[in-house]
PDB file of C-alpha atoms in Angstrom:
ATOM      1  CA  MET L   1       0.000   0.000   0.000  1.00  0.00           C
ATOM      2  CA  LYS L   2       1.307   3.419  -0.981  1.00  0.00           C
ATOM      3  CA  ASP L   3       1.334   6.224   1.571  1.00  0.00           C
ATOM      4  CA  ILE L   4      -0.608   8.916  -0.286  1.00  0.00           C
ATOM      5  CA  LEU L   5      -1.024  12.571   0.625  1.00  0.00           C
ATOM      6  CA  LYS L   6      -4.029  14.625  -0.466  1.00  0.00           C
ATOM      7  CA  ILE L   7      -3.477  18.329  -0.993  1.00  0.00           C
ATOM      8  CA  GLU L   8      -5.606  20.408   1.325  1.00  0.00           C
ATOM      9  CA  ARG L   9      -4.340  23.856   0.385  1.00  0.00           C
ATOM     10  CA  ILE L  10      -1.798  25.151  -2.128  1.00  0.00           C
ATOM     11  CA  LEU L  11       0.124  28.052  -0.597  1.00  0.00           C
ATOM     12  CA  ASP L  12       2.472  28.861  -3.480  1.00  0.00           C
ATOM     13  CA  TYR L  13       2.092  27.856  -7.115  1.00  0.00           C
ATOM     14  CA  CYS L  14       4.219  28.468 -10.212  1.00  0.00           C
ATOM     15  CA  ASP L  15       3.694  25.865 -12.967  1.00  0.00           C
ATOM     16  CA  VAL L  16       3.407  23.219 -10.218  1.00  0.00           C
ATOM     17  CA  PRO L  17       2.617  23.458  -6.501  1.00  0.00           C
ATOM     18  CA  GLN L  18       5.710  24.913  -4.799  1.00  0.00           C
ATOM     19  CA  LEU L  19       4.392  24.831  -1.232  1.00  0.00           C
ATOM     20  CA  PHE L  20       1.279  23.066   0.000  1.00  0.00           C
ATOM     21  CA  VAL L  21      -0.490  21.629   3.011  1.00  0.00           C
ATOM     22  CA  ALA L  22      -1.592  18.000   2.753  1.00  0.00           C
ATOM     23  CA  ARG L  23      -3.104  15.227   4.868  1.00  0.00           C
ATOM     24  CA  ASP L  24      -2.610  11.487   4.923  1.00  0.00           C
ATOM     25  CA  VAL L  25      -5.271   8.800   5.517  1.00  0.00           C
ATOM     26  CA  PHE L  26      -4.898   9.283   9.288  1.00  0.00           C
ATOM     27  CA  ASP L  27      -5.625  13.031   8.920  1.00  0.00           C
ATOM     28  CA  THR L  28      -2.053  13.953   9.882  1.00  0.00           C
ATOM     29  CA  ILE L  29      -1.098  17.372   8.510  1.00  0.00           C
ATOM     30  CA  TYR L  30       2.085  17.881   6.474  1.00  0.00           C
ATOM     31  CA  ILE L  31       3.631  20.956   4.910  1.00  0.00           C
ATOM     32  CA  CYS L  32       5.459  20.138   1.673  1.00  0.00           C
ATOM     33  CA  LEU L  33       8.106  22.225  -0.098  1.00  0.00           C
ATOM     34  CA  LEU L  34       9.277  21.615  -3.674  1.00  0.00           C
ATOM     35  CA  TYR L  35      13.034  21.194  -4.104  1.00  0.00           C
ATOM     36  CA  GLU L  36      13.197  19.586  -7.562  1.00  0.00           C
ATOM     37  CA  ASP L  37      10.774  19.488 -10.489  1.00  0.00           C
ATOM     38  CA  GLU L  38      12.593  17.397 -13.108  1.00  0.00           C
ATOM     39  CA  PRO L  39      12.080  14.583 -14.062  1.00  0.00           C
ATOM     40  CA  VAL L  40       9.351  14.410 -11.383  1.00  0.00           C
ATOM     41  CA  CYS L  41       8.292  16.847  -8.681  1.00  0.00           C
ATOM     42  CA  CYS L  42      10.119  16.089  -5.423  1.00  0.00           C
ATOM     43  CA  TYR L  43       9.184  17.661  -2.105  1.00  0.00           C
ATOM     44  CA  THR L  44      10.466  17.682   1.447  1.00  0.00           C
ATOM     45  CA  ALA L  45       7.699  17.411   4.025  1.00  0.00           C
ATOM     46  CA  VAL L  46       7.366  17.683   7.777  1.00  0.00           C
ATOM     47  CA  ARG L  47       4.468  16.846  10.048  1.00  0.00           C
ATOM     48  CA  ILE L  48       2.881  19.960  11.484  1.00  0.00           C
ATOM     49  CA  SER L  49       0.260  20.573  14.154  1.00  0.00           C
ATOM     50  CA  SER L  50      -2.773  22.669  13.358  1.00  0.00           C
ATOM     51  CA  GLY L  51      -1.583  25.274  15.893  1.00  0.00           C
ATOM     52  CA  ARG L  52       1.830  25.659  14.309  1.00  0.00           C
ATOM     53  CA  LEU L  53       0.298  25.703  10.842  1.00  0.00           C
ATOM     54  CA  ALA L  54      -2.057  28.492  11.951  1.00  0.00           C
ATOM     55  CA  ALA L  55       0.939  30.431  13.305  1.00  0.00           C
ATOM     56  CA  PHE L  56       2.705  30.061   9.944  1.00  0.00           C
ATOM     57  CA  LEU L  57      -0.395  31.027   7.956  1.00  0.00           C
ATOM     58  CA  SER L  58      -0.804  34.160  10.073  1.00  0.00           C
ATOM     59  CA  GLY L  59       2.830  35.177   9.457  1.00  0.00           C
ATOM     60  CA  GLN L  60       4.071  34.511  13.001  1.00  0.00           C
ATOM     61  CA  ILE L  61       6.529  31.743  12.033  1.00  0.00           C
ATOM     62  CA  ASP L  62       9.105  31.721   9.250  1.00  0.00           C
ATOM     63  CA  LEU L  63       8.865  28.820   6.748  1.00  0.00           C
ATOM     64  CA  ARG L  64      12.518  27.937   7.254  1.00  0.00           C
ATOM     65  CA  MET L  65      11.888  27.470  10.990  1.00  0.00           C
ATOM     66  CA  LEU L  66       9.226  24.851  10.218  1.00  0.00           C
ATOM     67  CA  PHE L  67      11.829  22.768   8.381  1.00  0.00           C
ATOM     68  CA  VAL L  68      14.906  23.487  10.508  1.00  0.00           C
ATOM     69  CA  GLU L  69      13.056  22.778  13.747  1.00  0.00           C
ATOM     70  CA  PRO L  70      10.202  20.367  12.969  1.00  0.00           C
ATOM     71  CA  GLU L  71       7.886  19.413  15.819  1.00  0.00           C
ATOM     72  CA  THR L  72       9.182  15.853  15.611  1.00  0.00           C
ATOM     73  CA  PRO L  73      12.969  16.437  15.672  1.00  0.00           C
ATOM     74  CA  ASN L  74      14.953  15.116  12.698  1.00  0.00           C
ATOM     75  CA  GLU L  75      11.869  13.592  11.035  1.00  0.00           C
ATOM     76  CA  TYR L  76      11.522  14.446   7.375  1.00  0.00           C
ATOM     77  CA  PHE L  77       9.557  12.896   4.543  1.00  0.00           C
ATOM     78  CA  ASP L  78      10.245  12.626   0.831  1.00  0.00           C
ATOM     79  CA  VAL L  79       7.179  13.252  -1.319  1.00  0.00           C
ATOM     80  CA  ILE L  80       7.092  12.630  -5.052  1.00  0.00           C
ATOM     81  CA  PHE L  81       4.324  13.268  -7.539  1.00  0.00           C
ATOM     82  CA  SER L  82       3.957  10.011  -9.429  1.00  0.00           C
ATOM     83  CA  GLU L  83       1.061   8.316 -11.191  1.00  0.00           C
ATOM     84  CA  GLY L  84      -1.161  11.302 -10.403  1.00  0.00           C
ATOM     85  CA  THR L  85      -0.657  11.125  -6.628  1.00  0.00           C
ATOM     86  CA  TYR L  86       1.652  12.553  -3.991  1.00  0.00           C
ATOM     87  CA  GLN L  87       3.483   9.583  -2.467  1.00  0.00           C
ATOM     88  CA  LYS L  88       5.202   9.967   0.908  1.00  0.00           C
ATOM     89  CA  THR L  89       8.109   7.981   2.371  1.00  0.00           C
ATOM     90  CA  LEU L  90      10.178   8.549   5.499  1.00  0.00           C
ATOM     91  CA  SER L  91      13.440  10.254   4.558  1.00  0.00           C
ATOM     92  CA  SER L  92      16.779   8.799   5.574  1.00  0.00           C
ATOM     93  CA  GLU L  93      18.084  12.345   6.176  1.00  0.00           C
ATOM     94  CA  ALA L  94      18.212  13.508   9.786  1.00  0.00           C
ATOM     95  CA  ILE L  95      19.267  17.025   8.758  1.00  0.00           C
ATOM     96  CA  LEU L  96      18.203  18.761   5.577  1.00  0.00           C
ATOM     97  CA  THR L  97      20.783  20.041   3.127  1.00  0.00           C
ATOM     98  CA  GLU L  98      20.667  23.726   2.228  1.00  0.00           C
ATOM     99  CA  GLU L  99      19.254  22.946  -1.241  1.00  0.00           C
ATOM    100  CA  LYS L 100      16.147  21.458   0.396  1.00  0.00           C
ATOM    101  CA  LEU L 101      15.608  24.346   2.819  1.00  0.00           C
ATOM    102  CA  PRO L 102      13.620  27.487   2.080  1.00  0.00           C
ATOM    103  CA  ALA L 103      15.282  30.873   2.177  1.00  0.00           C
ATOM    104  CA  GLU L 104      15.233  32.768   5.453  1.00  0.00           C
ATOM    105  CA  GLY L 105      12.521  35.334   5.957  1.00  0.00           C
ATOM    106  CA  TYR L 106       9.719  33.660   3.987  1.00  0.00           C
ATOM    107  CA  THR L 107       6.499  34.300   5.863  1.00  0.00           C
ATOM    108  CA  PHE L 108       3.040  33.586   4.558  1.00  0.00           C
ATOM    109  CA  SER L 109       0.471  36.336   4.287  1.00  0.00           C
ATOM    110  CA  GLY L 110      -3.075  35.045   4.173  1.00  0.00           C
ATOM    111  CA  ASP L 111      -4.334  38.551   3.453  1.00  0.00           C
ATOM    112  CA  GLU L 112      -3.597  38.226  -0.241  1.00  0.00           C
ATOM    113  CA  ASN L 113      -6.759  38.020  -2.309  1.00  0.00           C
ATOM    114  CA  GLU L 114      -6.875  36.170  -5.570  1.00  0.00           C
ATOM    115  CA  ASN L 115      -8.783  37.830  -8.386  1.00  0.00           C
ATOM    116  CA  VAL L 116     -10.619  35.518 -10.733  1.00  0.00           C
ATOM    117  CA  ILE L 117     -12.266  36.551 -13.972  1.00  0.00           C
ATOM    118  CA  VAL L 118     -15.124  34.350 -15.080  1.00  0.00           C
ATOM    119  CA  SER L 119     -16.934  34.655 -18.390  1.00  0.00           C
ATOM    120  CA  ILE L 120     -20.587  33.714 -17.978  1.00  0.00           C
ATOM    121  CA  PRO L 121     -23.113  33.312 -20.797  1.00  0.00           C
ATOM    122  CA  ILE L 122     -25.733  36.071 -20.658  1.00  0.00           C
ATOM    123  CA  LYS L 123     -28.492  33.552 -19.840  1.00  0.00           C
ATOM    124  CA  ASP L 124     -26.676  32.495 -16.613  1.00  0.00           C
ATOM    125  CA  ARG L 125     -25.771  35.939 -15.243  1.00  0.00           C
ATOM    126  CA  ASN L 126     -28.808  36.176 -12.963  1.00  0.00           C
ATOM    127  CA  LEU L 127     -27.913  32.826 -11.397  1.00  0.00           C
ATOM    128  CA  LEU L 128     -24.333  33.995 -10.878  1.00  0.00           C
ATOM    129  CA  SER L 129     -25.569  37.221  -9.270  1.00  0.00           C
ATOM    130  CA  GLU L 130     -27.662  35.204  -6.815  1.00  0.00           C
ATOM    131  CA  ILE L 131     -24.711  32.979  -5.918  1.00  0.00           C
ATOM    132  CA  VAL L 132     -22.373  35.963  -5.472  1.00  0.00           C
ATOM    133  CA  HIS L 133     -24.901  37.696  -3.240  1.00  0.00           C
ATOM    134  CA  LYS L 134     -25.595  34.552  -1.195  1.00  0.00           C
ATOM    135  CA  PHE L 135     -21.906  33.932  -0.432  1.00  0.00           C
ATOM    136  CA  GLY L 136     -21.004  37.596   0.043  1.00  0.00           C
ATOM    137  CA  TRP L 137     -18.445  37.655  -2.751  1.00  0.00           C
ATOM    138  CA  ALA L 138     -17.524  40.926  -4.445  1.00  0.00           C
ATOM    139  CA  CYS L 139     -17.953  41.509  -8.152  1.00  0.00           C
ATOM    140  CA  MET L 140     -15.458  43.644 -10.033  1.00  0.00           C
TER     141      MET L 140
END
């Protein structure tokens, strides 16, 4: 049986997910950071508690700190994207090399809004207006 991770939230994306939060079948949370994208996407992952993840997402903790000082000391995971899934294995590394670590000073800002432009056929615009109003979304 393969140990599969399911992406819960992509935090940084450029051609492929660069940084994301994922969960395994036991609902354990991992934060995964891309370090290589050829020939397959390879990530370093650490287990993370919901409290520490919330601190990172609110900008209180630096990304590098999450990987340099994981909550379970010296426990790292290798994650590869293969056959359409993110497959996790326990890493043999007890300390990460610099090439697998994020730069210092990277903090996440959840205040960034993503603008999306959607083209809707004229016949469906009233339905879209109702949905936007119901969920409190803003139209540009």
